[in-house]
Structure formats: C-alpha cells, structure tokens
PDB file of C-alpha atoms in Angstrom:
ATOM      1  CA  MET A 397      59.690  12.992 121.386  1.00  0.00           C
ATOM      2  CA  SER A 398      62.863  11.320 120.113  1.00  0.00           C
ATOM      3  CA  PHE A 399      63.388   7.652 119.273  1.00  0.00           C
ATOM      4  CA  ASN A 400      66.517   5.631 118.654  1.00  0.00           C
ATOM      5  CA  LEU A 401      65.880   3.991 115.287  1.00  0.00           C
ATOM      6  CA  LYS A 402      69.553   3.630 114.343  1.00  0.00           C
ATOM      7  CA  GLY A 403      70.189   0.390 112.493  1.00  0.00           C
ATOM      8  CA  ARG A 404      66.492  -0.303 111.829  1.00  0.00           C
ATOM      9  CA  SER A 405      65.233  -1.427 108.418  1.00  0.00           C
ATOM     10  CA  LEU A 406      61.979  -0.252 106.841  1.00  0.00           C
ATOM     11  CA  LEU A 407      60.344  -3.293 105.251  1.00  0.00           C
ATOM     12  CA  THR A 408      56.713  -2.495 106.104  1.00  0.00           C
ATOM     13  CA  LEU A 409      55.057   0.127 108.311  1.00  0.00           C
ATOM     14  CA  LEU A 410      53.549  -2.738 110.323  1.00  0.00           C
ATOM     15  CA  ASP A 411      56.947  -2.871 112.041  1.00  0.00           C
ATOM     16  CA  PHE A 412      56.752   0.758 113.226  1.00  0.00           C
ATOM     17  CA  SER A 413      54.625   2.142 116.042  1.00  0.00           C
ATOM     18  CA  THR A 414      52.369   5.167 115.701  1.00  0.00           C
ATOM     19  CA  GLU A 415      54.880   7.181 117.752  1.00  0.00           C
ATOM     20  CA  GLU A 416      57.802   6.104 115.565  1.00  0.00           C
ATOM     21  CA  ILE A 417      55.916   7.095 112.416  1.00  0.00           C
ATOM     22  CA  ARG A 418      55.128  10.443 114.036  1.00  0.00           C
ATOM     23  CA  TYR A 419      58.863  10.871 114.714  1.00  0.00           C
ATOM     24  CA  LEU A 420      59.728  10.173 111.059  1.00  0.00           C
ATOM     25  CA  LEU A 421      57.132  12.709 109.894  1.00  0.00           C
ATOM     26  CA  ASP A 422      58.565  15.343 112.238  1.00  0.00           C
ATOM     27  CA  ILE A 423      62.030  14.805 110.759  1.00  0.00           C
ATOM     28  CA  ALA A 424      60.521  15.013 107.254  1.00  0.00           C
ATOM     29  CA  LYS A 425      59.004  18.407 108.097  1.00  0.00           C
ATOM     30  CA  GLN A 426      62.380  19.604 109.279  1.00  0.00           C
ATOM     31  CA  VAL A 427      64.291  18.464 106.202  1.00  0.00           C
ATOM     32  CA  LYS A 428      61.641  19.934 103.901  1.00  0.00           C
ATOM     33  CA  MET A 429      62.138  23.330 105.549  1.00  0.00           C
ATOM     34  CA  GLU A 430      65.904  22.898 105.202  1.00  0.00           C
ATOM     35  CA  SER A 431      65.470  22.063 101.515  1.00  0.00           C
ATOM     36  CA  ARG A 432      63.347  25.160 100.931  1.00  0.00           C
ATOM     37  CA  SER A 433      66.001  27.233 102.723  1.00  0.00           C
ATOM     38  CA  ARG A 434      68.793  25.687 100.613  1.00  0.00           C
ATOM     39  CA  LEU A 435      70.639  24.437 103.691  1.00  0.00           C
ATOM     40  CA  LYS A 436      73.440  21.960 102.921  1.00  0.00           C
ATOM     41  CA  LEU A 437      74.226  19.970 106.060  1.00  0.00           C
ATOM     42  CA  GLU A 438      75.862  16.888 104.443  1.00  0.00           C
ATOM     43  CA  ARG A 439      74.860  14.481 107.202  1.00  0.00           C
ATOM     44  CA  PHE A 440      75.782  11.431 105.087  1.00  0.00           C
ATOM     45  CA  ARG A 441      79.281  12.556 104.086  1.00  0.00           C
ATOM     46  CA  GLY A 442      81.511   9.507 103.701  1.00  0.00           C
ATOM     47  CA  MET A 443      78.536   7.100 103.570  1.00  0.00           C
ATOM     48  CA  THR A 444      77.365   4.878 100.700  1.00  0.00           C
ATOM     49  CA  LEU A 445      73.875   3.681  99.743  1.00  0.00           C
ATOM     50  CA  ALA A 446      73.376   0.674  97.438  1.00  0.00           C
ATOM     51  CA  MET A 447      70.165   1.034  95.395  1.00  0.00           C
ATOM     52  CA  ILE A 448      68.969  -2.233  93.848  1.00  0.00           C
ATOM     53  CA  PHE A 449      66.261  -1.953  91.181  1.00  0.00           C
ATOM     54  CA  GLU A 450      64.465  -4.935  89.638  1.00  0.00           C
ATOM     55  CA  LYS A 451      61.603  -2.621  88.586  1.00  0.00           C
ATOM     56  CA  ARG A 452      61.813   0.694  86.751  1.00  0.00           C
ATOM     57  CA  SER A 453      61.337   3.835  88.784  1.00  0.00           C
ATOM     58  CA  THR A 454      61.056   7.610  88.531  1.00  0.00           C
ATOM     59  CA  ARG A 455      60.055   8.935  91.965  1.00  0.00           C
ATOM     60  CA  THR A 456      61.666   6.219  94.095  1.00  0.00           C
ATOM     61  CA  ARG A 457      65.018   6.426  92.343  1.00  0.00           C
ATOM     62  CA  LEU A 458      65.052  10.208  92.262  1.00  0.00           C
ATOM     63  CA  ALA A 459      63.949  10.485  95.894  1.00  0.00           C
ATOM     64  CA  PHE A 460      66.550   8.098  97.297  1.00  0.00           C
ATOM     65  CA  GLU A 461      69.387   9.287  95.074  1.00  0.00           C
ATOM     66  CA  ALA A 462      68.689  12.995  95.541  1.00  0.00           C
ATOM     67  CA  ALA A 463      68.094  12.686  99.291  1.00  0.00           C
ATOM     68  CA  PHE A 464      71.322  10.767  99.877  1.00  0.00           C
ATOM     69  CA  ALA A 465      73.427  12.943  97.548  1.00  0.00           C
ATOM     70  CA  GLU A 466      72.079  16.205  99.008  1.00  0.00           C
ATOM     71  CA  GLU A 467      73.398  15.072 102.375  1.00  0.00           C
ATOM     72  CA  GLY A 468      76.872  14.422 100.973  1.00  0.00           C
ATOM     73  CA  GLY A 469      76.536  10.644 100.581  1.00  0.00           C
ATOM     74  CA  HIS A 470      77.306   8.454  97.581  1.00  0.00           C
ATOM     75  CA  PRO A 471      74.351   6.491  96.108  1.00  0.00           C
ATOM     76  CA  ILE A 472      75.167   3.541  93.824  1.00  0.00           C
ATOM     77  CA  PHE A 473      72.530   2.369  91.314  1.00  0.00           C
ATOM     78  CA  LEU A 474      72.492  -1.406  90.762  1.00  0.00           C
ATOM     79  CA  SER A 475      70.245  -3.266  88.317  1.00  0.00           C
ATOM     80  CA  PRO A 476      69.989  -7.076  87.973  1.00  0.00           C
ATOM     81  CA  ASN A 477      72.330  -6.689  84.980  1.00  0.00           C
ATOM     82  CA  ASP A 478      74.998  -5.190  87.261  1.00  0.00           C
ATOM     83  CA  ILE A 479      75.128  -7.715  90.117  1.00  0.00           C
ATOM     84  CA  HIS A 480      74.469 -11.398  90.842  1.00  0.00           C
ATOM     85  CA  LEU A 481      71.071 -10.953  92.473  1.00  0.00           C
ATOM     86  CA  GLY A 482      70.090 -14.544  93.220  1.00  0.00           C
ATOM     87  CA  THR A 483      71.776 -15.852  90.065  1.00  0.00           C
ATOM     88  CA  LYS A 484      75.218 -17.487  90.216  1.00  0.00           C
ATOM     89  CA  GLU A 485      75.503 -16.124  93.754  1.00  0.00           C
ATOM     90  CA  SER A 486      72.877 -16.687  96.428  1.00  0.00           C
ATOM     91  CA  LEU A 487      70.846 -13.722  97.652  1.00  0.00           C
ATOM     92  CA  GLU A 488      72.188 -14.315 101.150  1.00  0.00           C
ATOM     93  CA  ASP A 489      75.796 -14.040  99.915  1.00  0.00           C
ATOM     94  CA  THR A 490      75.039 -10.877  97.937  1.00  0.00           C
ATOM     95  CA  ALA A 491      73.520  -9.380 101.084  1.00  0.00           C
ATOM     96  CA  ARG A 492      76.618 -10.250 103.135  1.00  0.00           C
ATOM     97  CA  VAL A 493      78.939  -8.641 100.578  1.00  0.00           C
ATOM     98  CA  LEU A 494      76.841  -5.495 100.325  1.00  0.00           C
ATOM     99  CA  GLY A 495      76.728  -5.221 104.110  1.00  0.00           C
ATOM    100  CA  ARG A 496      80.539  -5.219 104.246  1.00  0.00           C
ATOM    101  CA  MET A 497      80.820  -2.422 101.686  1.00  0.00           C
ATOM    102  CA  VAL A 498      77.905   0.000 102.096  1.00  0.00           C
ATOM    103  CA  ASP A 499      76.077   1.722 104.940  1.00  0.00           C
ATOM    104  CA  ALA A 500      72.545   0.986 103.755  1.00  0.00           C
ATOM    105  CA  ILE A 501      70.599  -0.789 101.006  1.00  0.00           C
ATOM    106  CA  MET A 502      67.460   0.202  99.102  1.00  0.00           C
ATOM    107  CA  PHE A 503      65.573  -2.499  97.204  1.00  0.00           C
ATOM    108  CA  ARG A 504      62.773  -2.044  94.659  1.00  0.00           C
ATOM    109  CA  GLY A 505      61.488  -5.188  93.046  1.00  0.00           C
ATOM    110  CA  TYR A 506      59.067  -8.066  93.124  1.00  0.00           C
ATOM    111  CA  LYS A 507      59.208 -10.390  96.128  1.00  0.00           C
ATOM    112  CA  GLN A 508      58.850  -9.160  99.707  1.00  0.00           C
ATOM    113  CA  GLU A 509      61.017 -12.127 100.679  1.00  0.00           C
ATOM    114  CA  THR A 510      63.954 -10.575  98.773  1.00  0.00           C
ATOM    115  CA  VAL A 511      63.999  -7.369 100.811  1.00  0.00           C
ATOM    116  CA  GLU A 512      63.535  -9.391 104.010  1.00  0.00           C
ATOM    117  CA  THR A 513      66.525 -11.602 103.131  1.00  0.00           C
ATOM    118  CA  LEU A 514      68.669  -8.541 102.400  1.00  0.00           C
ATOM    119  CA  ALA A 515      67.786  -7.147 105.824  1.00  0.00           C
ATOM    120  CA  LYS A 516      68.445 -10.461 107.582  1.00  0.00           C
ATOM    121  CA  TYR A 517      71.895 -11.099 106.120  1.00  0.00           C
ATOM    122  CA  SER A 518      73.410  -7.677 105.313  1.00  0.00           C
ATOM    123  CA  GLY A 519      73.691  -6.286 108.835  1.00  0.00           C
ATOM    124  CA  VAL A 520      72.855  -2.746 107.628  1.00  0.00           C
ATOM    125  CA  PRO A 521      69.544  -0.848 107.330  1.00  0.00           C
ATOM    126  CA  VAL A 522      67.478  -1.972 104.341  1.00  0.00           C
ATOM    127  CA  TYR A 523      64.681   0.147 102.867  1.00  0.00           C
ATOM    128  CA  ASN A 524      61.768  -1.266 100.909  1.00  0.00           C
ATOM    129  CA  GLY A 525      61.371   0.986  97.874  1.00  0.00           C
ATOM    130  CA  LEU A 526      58.489  -1.214  96.642  1.00  0.00           C
ATOM    131  CA  THR A 527      57.667  -4.895  96.472  1.00  0.00           C
ATOM    132  CA  ASP A 528      54.578  -6.642  95.163  1.00  0.00           C
ATOM    133  CA  LYS A 529      53.238  -6.662  98.739  1.00  0.00           C
ATOM    134  CA  PHE A 530      54.181  -3.299 100.291  1.00  0.00           C
ATOM    135  CA  HIS A 531      55.249   0.267  99.402  1.00  0.00           C
ATOM    136  CA  PRO A 532      56.017   1.867 102.794  1.00  0.00           C
ATOM    137  CA  THR A 533      58.023   4.874 101.584  1.00  0.00           C
ATOM    138  CA  GLN A 534      55.060   5.926  99.430  1.00  0.00           C
ATOM    139  CA  ALA A 535      52.725   5.650 102.414  1.00  0.00           C
ATOM    140  CA  LEU A 536      54.951   7.941 104.500  1.00  0.00           C
ATOM    141  CA  ALA A 537      54.845  10.575 101.762  1.00  0.00           C
ATOM    142  CA  ASP A 538      51.063  10.149 101.644  1.00  0.00           C
ATOM    143  CA  LEU A 539      50.838  10.780 105.392  1.00  0.00           C
ATOM    144  CA  MET A 540      52.974  13.897 105.103  1.00  0.00           C
ATOM    145  CA  THR A 541      50.776  15.241 102.292  1.00  0.00           C
ATOM    146  CA  ILE A 542      47.560  14.569 104.199  1.00  0.00           C
ATOM    147  CA  GLU A 543      48.887  16.292 107.310  1.00  0.00           C
ATOM    148  CA  GLU A 544      50.033  19.315 105.310  1.00  0.00           C
ATOM    149  CA  ASN A 545      46.503  19.722 103.968  1.00  0.00           C
ATOM    150  CA  PHE A 546      44.438  19.014 107.085  1.00  0.00           C
ATOM    151  CA  GLY A 547      46.790  19.780 109.963  1.00  0.00           C
ATOM    152  CA  GLY A 548      46.437  16.328 111.500  1.00  0.00           C
ATOM    153  CA  PHE A 549      44.977  12.851 111.104  1.00  0.00           C
ATOM    154  CA  LYS A 550      42.135  12.363 113.573  1.00  0.00           C
ATOM    155  CA  GLY A 551      38.732  12.299 111.890  1.00  0.00           C
ATOM    156  CA  ILE A 552      40.162  12.258 108.371  1.00  0.00           C
ATOM    157  CA  LYS A 553      38.456   9.860 105.972  1.00  0.00           C
ATOM    158  CA  VAL A 554      40.639   8.353 103.233  1.00  0.00           C
ATOM    159  CA  VAL A 555      39.056   6.397 100.379  1.00  0.00           C
ATOM    160  CA  PHE A 556      41.144   4.236  98.073  1.00  0.00           C
ATOM    161  CA  MET A 557      39.376   3.528  94.767  1.00  0.00           C
ATOM    162  CA  GLY A 558      40.369   0.564  92.609  1.00  0.00           C
ATOM    163  CA  ASP A 559      42.512  -2.515  93.241  1.00  0.00           C
ATOM    164  CA  THR A 560      42.388  -2.423  97.037  1.00  0.00           C
ATOM    165  CA  ARG A 561      44.741  -5.374  97.544  1.00  0.00           C
ATOM    166  CA  ASN A 562      47.710  -3.904  95.647  1.00  0.00           C
ATOM    167  CA  ASN A 563      50.913  -2.748  97.357  1.00  0.00           C
ATOM    168  CA  VAL A 564      50.015   0.968  97.459  1.00  0.00           C
ATOM    169  CA  ALA A 565      46.512   0.393  98.829  1.00  0.00           C
ATOM    170  CA  THR A 566      47.857  -2.081 101.396  1.00  0.00           C
ATOM    171  CA  SER A 567      50.521   0.293 102.703  1.00  0.00           C
ATOM    172  CA  LEU A 568      48.087   3.218 102.732  1.00  0.00           C
ATOM    173  CA  MET A 569      45.638   1.123 104.778  1.00  0.00           C
ATOM    174  CA  ILE A 570      48.403   0.322 107.266  1.00  0.00           C
ATOM    175  CA  ALA A 571      49.486   3.981 107.474  1.00  0.00           C
ATOM    176  CA  CYS A 572      45.936   5.243 108.008  1.00  0.00           C
ATOM    177  CA  SER A 573      45.198   2.675 110.686  1.00  0.00           C
ATOM    178  CA  LYS A 574      48.451   3.513 112.499  1.00  0.00           C
ATOM    179  CA  MET A 575      47.571   7.213 112.577  1.00  0.00           C
ATOM    180  CA  GLY A 576      43.930   6.832 113.617  1.00  0.00           C
ATOM    181  CA  MET A 577      42.274   7.766 110.330  1.00  0.00           C
ATOM    182  CA  ASP A 578      39.152   6.244 108.792  1.00  0.00           C
ATOM    183  CA  PHE A 579      40.234   4.185 105.781  1.00  0.00           C
ATOM    184  CA  VAL A 580      37.764   2.867 103.224  1.00  0.00           C
ATOM    185  CA  ALA A 581      38.857   0.400 100.550  1.00  0.00           C
ATOM    186  CA  CYS A 582      36.480   0.648  97.596  1.00  0.00           C
ATOM    187  CA  GLY A 583      36.713  -1.783  94.710  1.00  0.00           C
ATOM    188  CA  PRO A 584      35.338  -4.997  93.250  1.00  0.00           C
ATOM    189  CA  ASP A 585      34.990  -8.015  95.534  1.00  0.00           C
ATOM    190  CA  GLU A 586      37.549  -9.867  93.414  1.00  0.00           C
ATOM    191  CA  LEU A 587      40.216  -7.278  94.378  1.00  0.00           C
ATOM    192  CA  ARG A 588      39.400  -6.688  98.032  1.00  0.00           C
ATOM    193  CA  PRO A 589      42.223  -6.230 100.602  1.00  0.00           C
ATOM    194  CA  ARG A 590      44.364  -9.188 101.610  1.00  0.00           C
ATOM    195  CA  PRO A 591      42.524 -10.746 104.592  1.00  0.00           C
ATOM    196  CA  GLU A 592      45.567 -11.192 106.839  1.00  0.00           C
ATOM    197  CA  ILE A 593      46.631  -7.544 106.481  1.00  0.00           C
ATOM    198  CA  TYR A 594      43.049  -6.267 106.683  1.00  0.00           C
ATOM    199  CA  LYS A 595      42.521  -8.010 110.024  1.00  0.00           C
ATOM    200  CA  LYS A 596      45.745  -6.567 111.425  1.00  0.00           C
ATOM    201  CA  CYS A 597      44.720  -3.075 110.325  1.00  0.00           C
ATOM    202  CA  GLU A 598      41.270  -3.460 111.868  1.00  0.00           C
ATOM    203  CA  LYS A 599      42.915  -4.271 115.208  1.00  0.00           C
ATOM    204  CA  ILE A 600      45.387  -1.381 114.934  1.00  0.00           C
ATOM    205  CA  ALA A 601      42.633   1.095 113.995  1.00  0.00           C
ATOM    206  CA  LYS A 602      40.589   0.124 117.063  1.00  0.00           C
ATOM    207  CA  GLU A 603      43.601   0.982 119.231  1.00  0.00           C
ATOM    208  CA  THR A 604      44.281   4.340 117.526  1.00  0.00           C
ATOM    209  CA  GLY A 605      40.682   5.541 117.245  1.00  0.00           C
ATOM    210  CA  GLY A 606      40.381   5.049 113.488  1.00  0.00           C
ATOM    211  CA  SER A 607      38.551   2.501 111.356  1.00  0.00           C
ATOM    212  CA  VAL A 608      39.074   0.227 108.381  1.00  0.00           C
ATOM    213  CA  SER A 609      36.294  -0.904 106.057  1.00  0.00           C
ATOM    214  CA  PHE A 610      35.651  -2.309 102.586  1.00  0.00           C
ATOM    215  CA  THR A 611      32.800  -1.678 100.167  1.00  0.00           C
ATOM    216  CA  SER A 612      32.202  -2.286  96.482  1.00  0.00           C
ATOM    217  CA  ASN A 613      29.801   0.701  96.348  1.00  0.00           C
ATOM    218  CA  PRO A 614      31.526   3.985  95.297  1.00  0.00           C
ATOM    219  CA  GLU A 615      28.631   6.197  96.427  1.00  0.00           C
ATOM    220  CA  GLU A 616      28.724   4.669  99.895  1.00  0.00           C
ATOM    221  CA  ALA A 617      32.515   4.917 100.099  1.00  0.00           C
ATOM    222  CA  LEU A 618      32.947   8.471  98.835  1.00  0.00           C
ATOM    223  CA  LYS A 619      30.382  10.191 101.036  1.00  0.00           C
ATOM    224  CA  GLY A 620      32.218  12.559 103.388  1.00  0.00           C
ATOM    225  CA  ALA A 621      35.695  11.615 102.098  1.00  0.00           C
ATOM    226  CA  ASP A 622      38.535  14.035 102.813  1.00  0.00           C
ATOM    227  CA  VAL A 623      41.001  12.195 100.579  1.00  0.00           C
ATOM    228  CA  VAL A 624      40.273  10.250  97.400  1.00  0.00           C
ATOM    229  CA  TYR A 625      43.196   8.082  96.313  1.00  0.00           C
ATOM    230  CA  THR A 626      43.757   5.780  93.355  1.00  0.00           C
ATOM    231  CA  ASP A 627      46.511   3.906  91.526  1.00  0.00           C
ATOM    232  CA  VAL A 628      47.016   2.405  88.075  1.00  0.00           C
ATOM    233  CA  TRP A 629      44.703  -0.491  87.277  1.00  0.00           C
ATOM    234  CA  ALA A 630      47.469  -2.822  86.083  1.00  0.00           C
ATOM    235  CA  SER A 631      50.746  -2.668  88.002  1.00  0.00           C
ATOM    236  CA  MET A 632      54.190  -3.615  86.696  1.00  0.00           C
ATOM    237  CA  GLY A 633      54.196  -7.361  86.126  1.00  0.00           C
ATOM    238  CA  GLU A 634      50.432  -7.493  85.516  1.00  0.00           C
ATOM    239  CA  GLU A 635      50.460  -6.571  81.846  1.00  0.00           C
ATOM    240  CA  ASP A 636      48.892  -9.909  80.914  1.00  0.00           C
ATOM    241  CA  ARG A 637      45.882  -9.087  83.120  1.00  0.00           C
ATOM    242  CA  ALA A 638      45.413  -5.512  81.920  1.00  0.00           C
ATOM    243  CA  LYS A 639      42.201  -6.100  79.910  1.00  0.00           C
ATOM    244  CA  GLU A 640      40.610  -8.110  82.713  1.00  0.00           C
ATOM    245  CA  LYS A 641      41.458  -5.495  85.354  1.00  0.00           C
ATOM    246  CA  ILE A 642      40.311  -2.550  83.238  1.00  0.00           C
ATOM    247  CA  SER A 643      36.932  -4.262  82.836  1.00  0.00           C
ATOM    248  CA  LEU A 644      36.671  -4.891  86.588  1.00  0.00           C
ATOM    249  CA  LEU A 645      37.782  -1.422  87.641  1.00  0.00           C
ATOM    250  CA  LYS A 646      35.923   0.890  85.228  1.00  0.00           C
ATOM    251  CA  PRO A 647      33.192   1.633  87.812  1.00  0.00           C
ATOM    252  CA  TYR A 648      35.887   2.898  90.205  1.00  0.00           C
ATOM    253  CA  GLN A 649      37.389   5.597  88.010  1.00  0.00           C
ATOM    254  CA  VAL A 650      38.034   8.852  89.878  1.00  0.00           C
ATOM    255  CA  ASN A 651      36.324  11.549  87.810  1.00  0.00           C
ATOM    256  CA  GLU A 652      34.537  14.806  88.574  1.00  0.00           C
ATOM    257  CA  LYS A 653      31.326  12.951  89.424  1.00  0.00           C
ATOM    258  CA  ALA A 654      33.182  10.769  91.919  1.00  0.00           C
ATOM    259  CA  MET A 655      34.835  13.780  93.553  1.00  0.00           C
ATOM    260  CA  ALA A 656      31.420  15.493  93.837  1.00  0.00           C
ATOM    261  CA  LEU A 657      30.043  12.447  95.695  1.00  0.00           C
ATOM    262  CA  THR A 658      32.211  13.367  98.696  1.00  0.00           C
ATOM    263  CA  GLY A 659      29.994  16.390  99.320  1.00  0.00           C
ATOM    264  CA  LYS A 660      33.065  18.393 100.284  1.00  0.00           C
ATOM    265  CA  SER A 661      34.756  21.079  98.186  1.00  0.00           C
ATOM    266  CA  GLU A 662      37.938  20.712 100.276  1.00  0.00           C
ATOM    267  CA  THR A 663      38.411  17.016  99.409  1.00  0.00           C
ATOM    268  CA  ILE A 664      41.835  16.366  97.900  1.00  0.00           C
ATOM    269  CA  PHE A 665      42.870  13.865  95.234  1.00  0.00           C
ATOM    270  CA  MET A 666      46.018  11.758  95.586  1.00  0.00           C
ATOM    271  CA  HIS A 667      47.845   9.266  93.365  1.00  0.00           C
ATOM    272  CA  CYS A 668      51.230   7.586  93.829  1.00  0.00           C
ATOM    273  CA  LEU A 669      52.086   8.069  90.116  1.00  0.00           C
ATOM    274  CA  PRO A 670      52.697   7.287  87.330  1.00  0.00           C
ATOM    275  CA  ALA A 671      49.088   7.749  86.265  1.00  0.00           C
ATOM    276  CA  VAL A 672      47.265   6.582  83.160  1.00  0.00           C
ATOM    277  CA  LYS A 673      45.101   9.651  82.601  1.00  0.00           C
ATOM    278  CA  GLY A 674      41.720   8.616  81.270  1.00  0.00           C
ATOM    279  CA  GLN A 675      41.771   5.232  83.011  1.00  0.00           C
ATOM    280  CA  GLU A 676      41.883   5.241  86.820  1.00  0.00           C
ATOM    281  CA  VAL A 677      41.624   9.055  86.915  1.00  0.00           C
ATOM    282  CA  THR A 678      40.442  11.641  84.427  1.00  0.00           C
ATOM    283  CA  TYR A 679      42.619  14.475  83.184  1.00  0.00           C
ATOM    284  CA  GLU A 680      40.270  17.031  84.765  1.00  0.00           C
ATOM    285  CA  VAL A 681      40.737  15.583  88.268  1.00  0.00           C
ATOM    286  CA  ILE A 682      44.485  14.938  88.290  1.00  0.00           C
ATOM    287  CA  GLU A 683      45.169  18.351  86.754  1.00  0.00           C
ATOM    288  CA  GLY A 684      42.446  20.101  88.765  1.00  0.00           C
ATOM    289  CA  LYS A 685      42.557  22.291  91.854  1.00  0.00           C
ATOM    290  CA  GLN A 686      41.838  19.388  94.226  1.00  0.00           C
ATOM    291  CA  SER A 687      44.853  17.391  93.059  1.00  0.00           C
ATOM    292  CA  ARG A 688      47.870  17.135  95.385  1.00  0.00           C
ATOM    293  CA  VAL A 689      49.856  14.602  93.382  1.00  0.00           C
ATOM    294  CA  TRP A 690      52.864  16.863  92.787  1.00  0.00           C
ATOM    295  CA  ASP A 691      53.180  17.763  96.492  1.00  0.00           C
ATOM    296  CA  GLU A 692      52.882  14.050  97.202  1.00  0.00           C
ATOM    297  CA  ALA A 693      55.656  13.250  94.717  1.00  0.00           C
ATOM    298  CA  GLU A 694      57.978  15.874  96.233  1.00  0.00           C
ATOM    299  CA  ASN A 695      57.304  14.532  99.702  1.00  0.00           C
ATOM    300  CA  ARG A 696      58.780  11.185  98.664  1.00  0.00           C
ATOM    301  CA  LYS A 697      62.205  12.804  98.893  1.00  0.00           C
ATOM    302  CA  HIS A 698      61.669  14.445 102.273  1.00  0.00           C
ATOM    303  CA  THR A 699      60.192  11.375 103.962  1.00  0.00           C
ATOM    304  CA  ILE A 700      62.878   9.095 102.508  1.00  0.00           C
ATOM    305  CA  LYS A 701      65.572  11.455 103.745  1.00  0.00           C
ATOM    306  CA  ALA A 702      63.906  11.367 107.165  1.00  0.00           C
ATOM    307  CA  ILE A 703      63.976   7.552 107.215  1.00  0.00           C
ATOM    308  CA  MET A 704      67.690   7.491 106.405  1.00  0.00           C
ATOM    309  CA  ILE A 705      68.537  10.204 108.973  1.00  0.00           C
ATOM    310  CA  ALA A 706      66.644   8.304 111.676  1.00  0.00           C
ATOM    311  CA  THR A 707      68.200   4.914 110.887  1.00  0.00           C
ATOM    312  CA  LEU A 708      71.769   5.865 109.943  1.00  0.00           C
ATOM    313  CA  LEU A 709      72.768   8.656 112.341  1.00  0.00           C
TER     314      LEU A 709
END
C-alpha cells in the first residue's frame, strides 16, 4: 500500500498512523537491500538538507548525513555557533529563511517546541532528530530491528528498563502501541511514563491489539519478554542529576540475570546508544549473542532515508 506523505514533517510518531509507519518500514527494507547491493540511485540530487544540532550526536548525524549524501543530496551541518538560533534573530525568522533555501530541515536539540516552530514557519519537511520529549527516528529503527528478528509485531513483548519517561522510552512506547505490540515500562515510580502520553498509548494499543503497562518490579516485567531495551541513566542535560538517577536505577540494570528472567533464549537486547557499559547494561549483555545494538544503529540510516524519500519525493 502506498501513501502520499510528501511535504510531511516527522515531529513525533503520534502524528503517523499504523499504516503510514508500515509504509515507512517497507521503504526502509527496500533501501537497506539497495545499500547492500551498492546501488546508487541519487534520488536527492540537487536537494539540500539543513541539519541543526544543539546536542552532540554520532548515530543521528551520521545517519542523516550519509543517507542524504548517498542519494546525491547536499547535507549542511549547522551548530548554534553557526547560525542565529533564537538569539539575535527569532526562531520563526530563522525557520522562514531556511525554508527559502533548503528542501528539508533536521533538528536535534532540547525543546520540542523548537522543532515544532521550525515545522510551522519553514514550509518544508522538518525531522525531529531528538528533543527532550521525543526521539521518533530512533523508534523507527527499533521497529525495523524488531521486525527483522521476529518477522512481525503481533504478540511481541517489549520491556523498557530504566527511566521510562525519557525521550527514547516515550517514543518506543508510542511505536509499540502503534504496531500492536505489548509494551512494558519498568522503572522506579519516580520515573514512570508521562501520564498524558501513557494514556494516549493505552488508547492506541487497545485499537491495534497491543497493550501498554507500567511496573516497578523487574521480575514481573521481564517474564516472557521478547525484547529487553534500556538507555543511559542520565541523558544529555541531566549531568547534575547523575548521582540521584544512578541510585534510583541500579535495580533496573540489564545484566545476565535480568536476561535470564525472560525465560526465553531467543530474547534480544536493544539500546539506542551510546551506552555506559557497567551502568544500565553490563559488558556481557551488550557484547553478547543476544545483543542487536549494532543492527539497530545501522538501521538508523535506512529508516531515516525512508522518511526523507517518503516526504521529499
């Protein structure tokens, strides 16, 4: 099934239907096969992508830049030191100027309101490469990785261990609910999912045949899990809370004992990276046979390329 997504922005997966997400994943499969076959189709020849980074990045920058360049386009890296991003010039005016000069904009930074303003005033597709609230391009890569391992989504149980209200956990919860999976957020009560997003995901999951739940009990959460997922305990911008969060999250470390609690040898481990080995996950798990983190990282490029193909062409 084909959809016309030309001109659409990706700010959060809440804005995309299950069928539209399925369409993006199908394109991602196609471009991954093309990449493995060394096909050079240059779909973005003559096009320009502005990439605005307030936060450092490895996978997001590489994925966007490589995906756009492989298709013959010209990506431009912009840091706050390079442009007037809300200083001297209003964000709205920066968005208008960018929209007159480039074909699309990627933003990775702090406030969700910033990426929403860019989308409102630029007039071109805007892609959320991460904000404090959402990380939708990561969630698409997560979906692709899960499907590659299990052949589908129905009946798959995904458990996120740790800070279940952070941007990665939030976007993973949305993605799982959209695709009819059973998502379990497992962490301390102080870091439970954001209520407004949790309620939306509960409603979506009922419609797709999945489920969304929260527990602070790892043994309860991990039983029967097909996917065990975690993220760093202190995200960028939370350095001042690192000690507090480490203390709260120690019981939710993903180690060999935690993986054994699933009762399944085929359970896979996932992590958005970068990882602090020895904190949220042990070396033995992330480097072990159940780990899929490197496939997941590669799939960032293929799913991001799919998003840009669907919204630009």
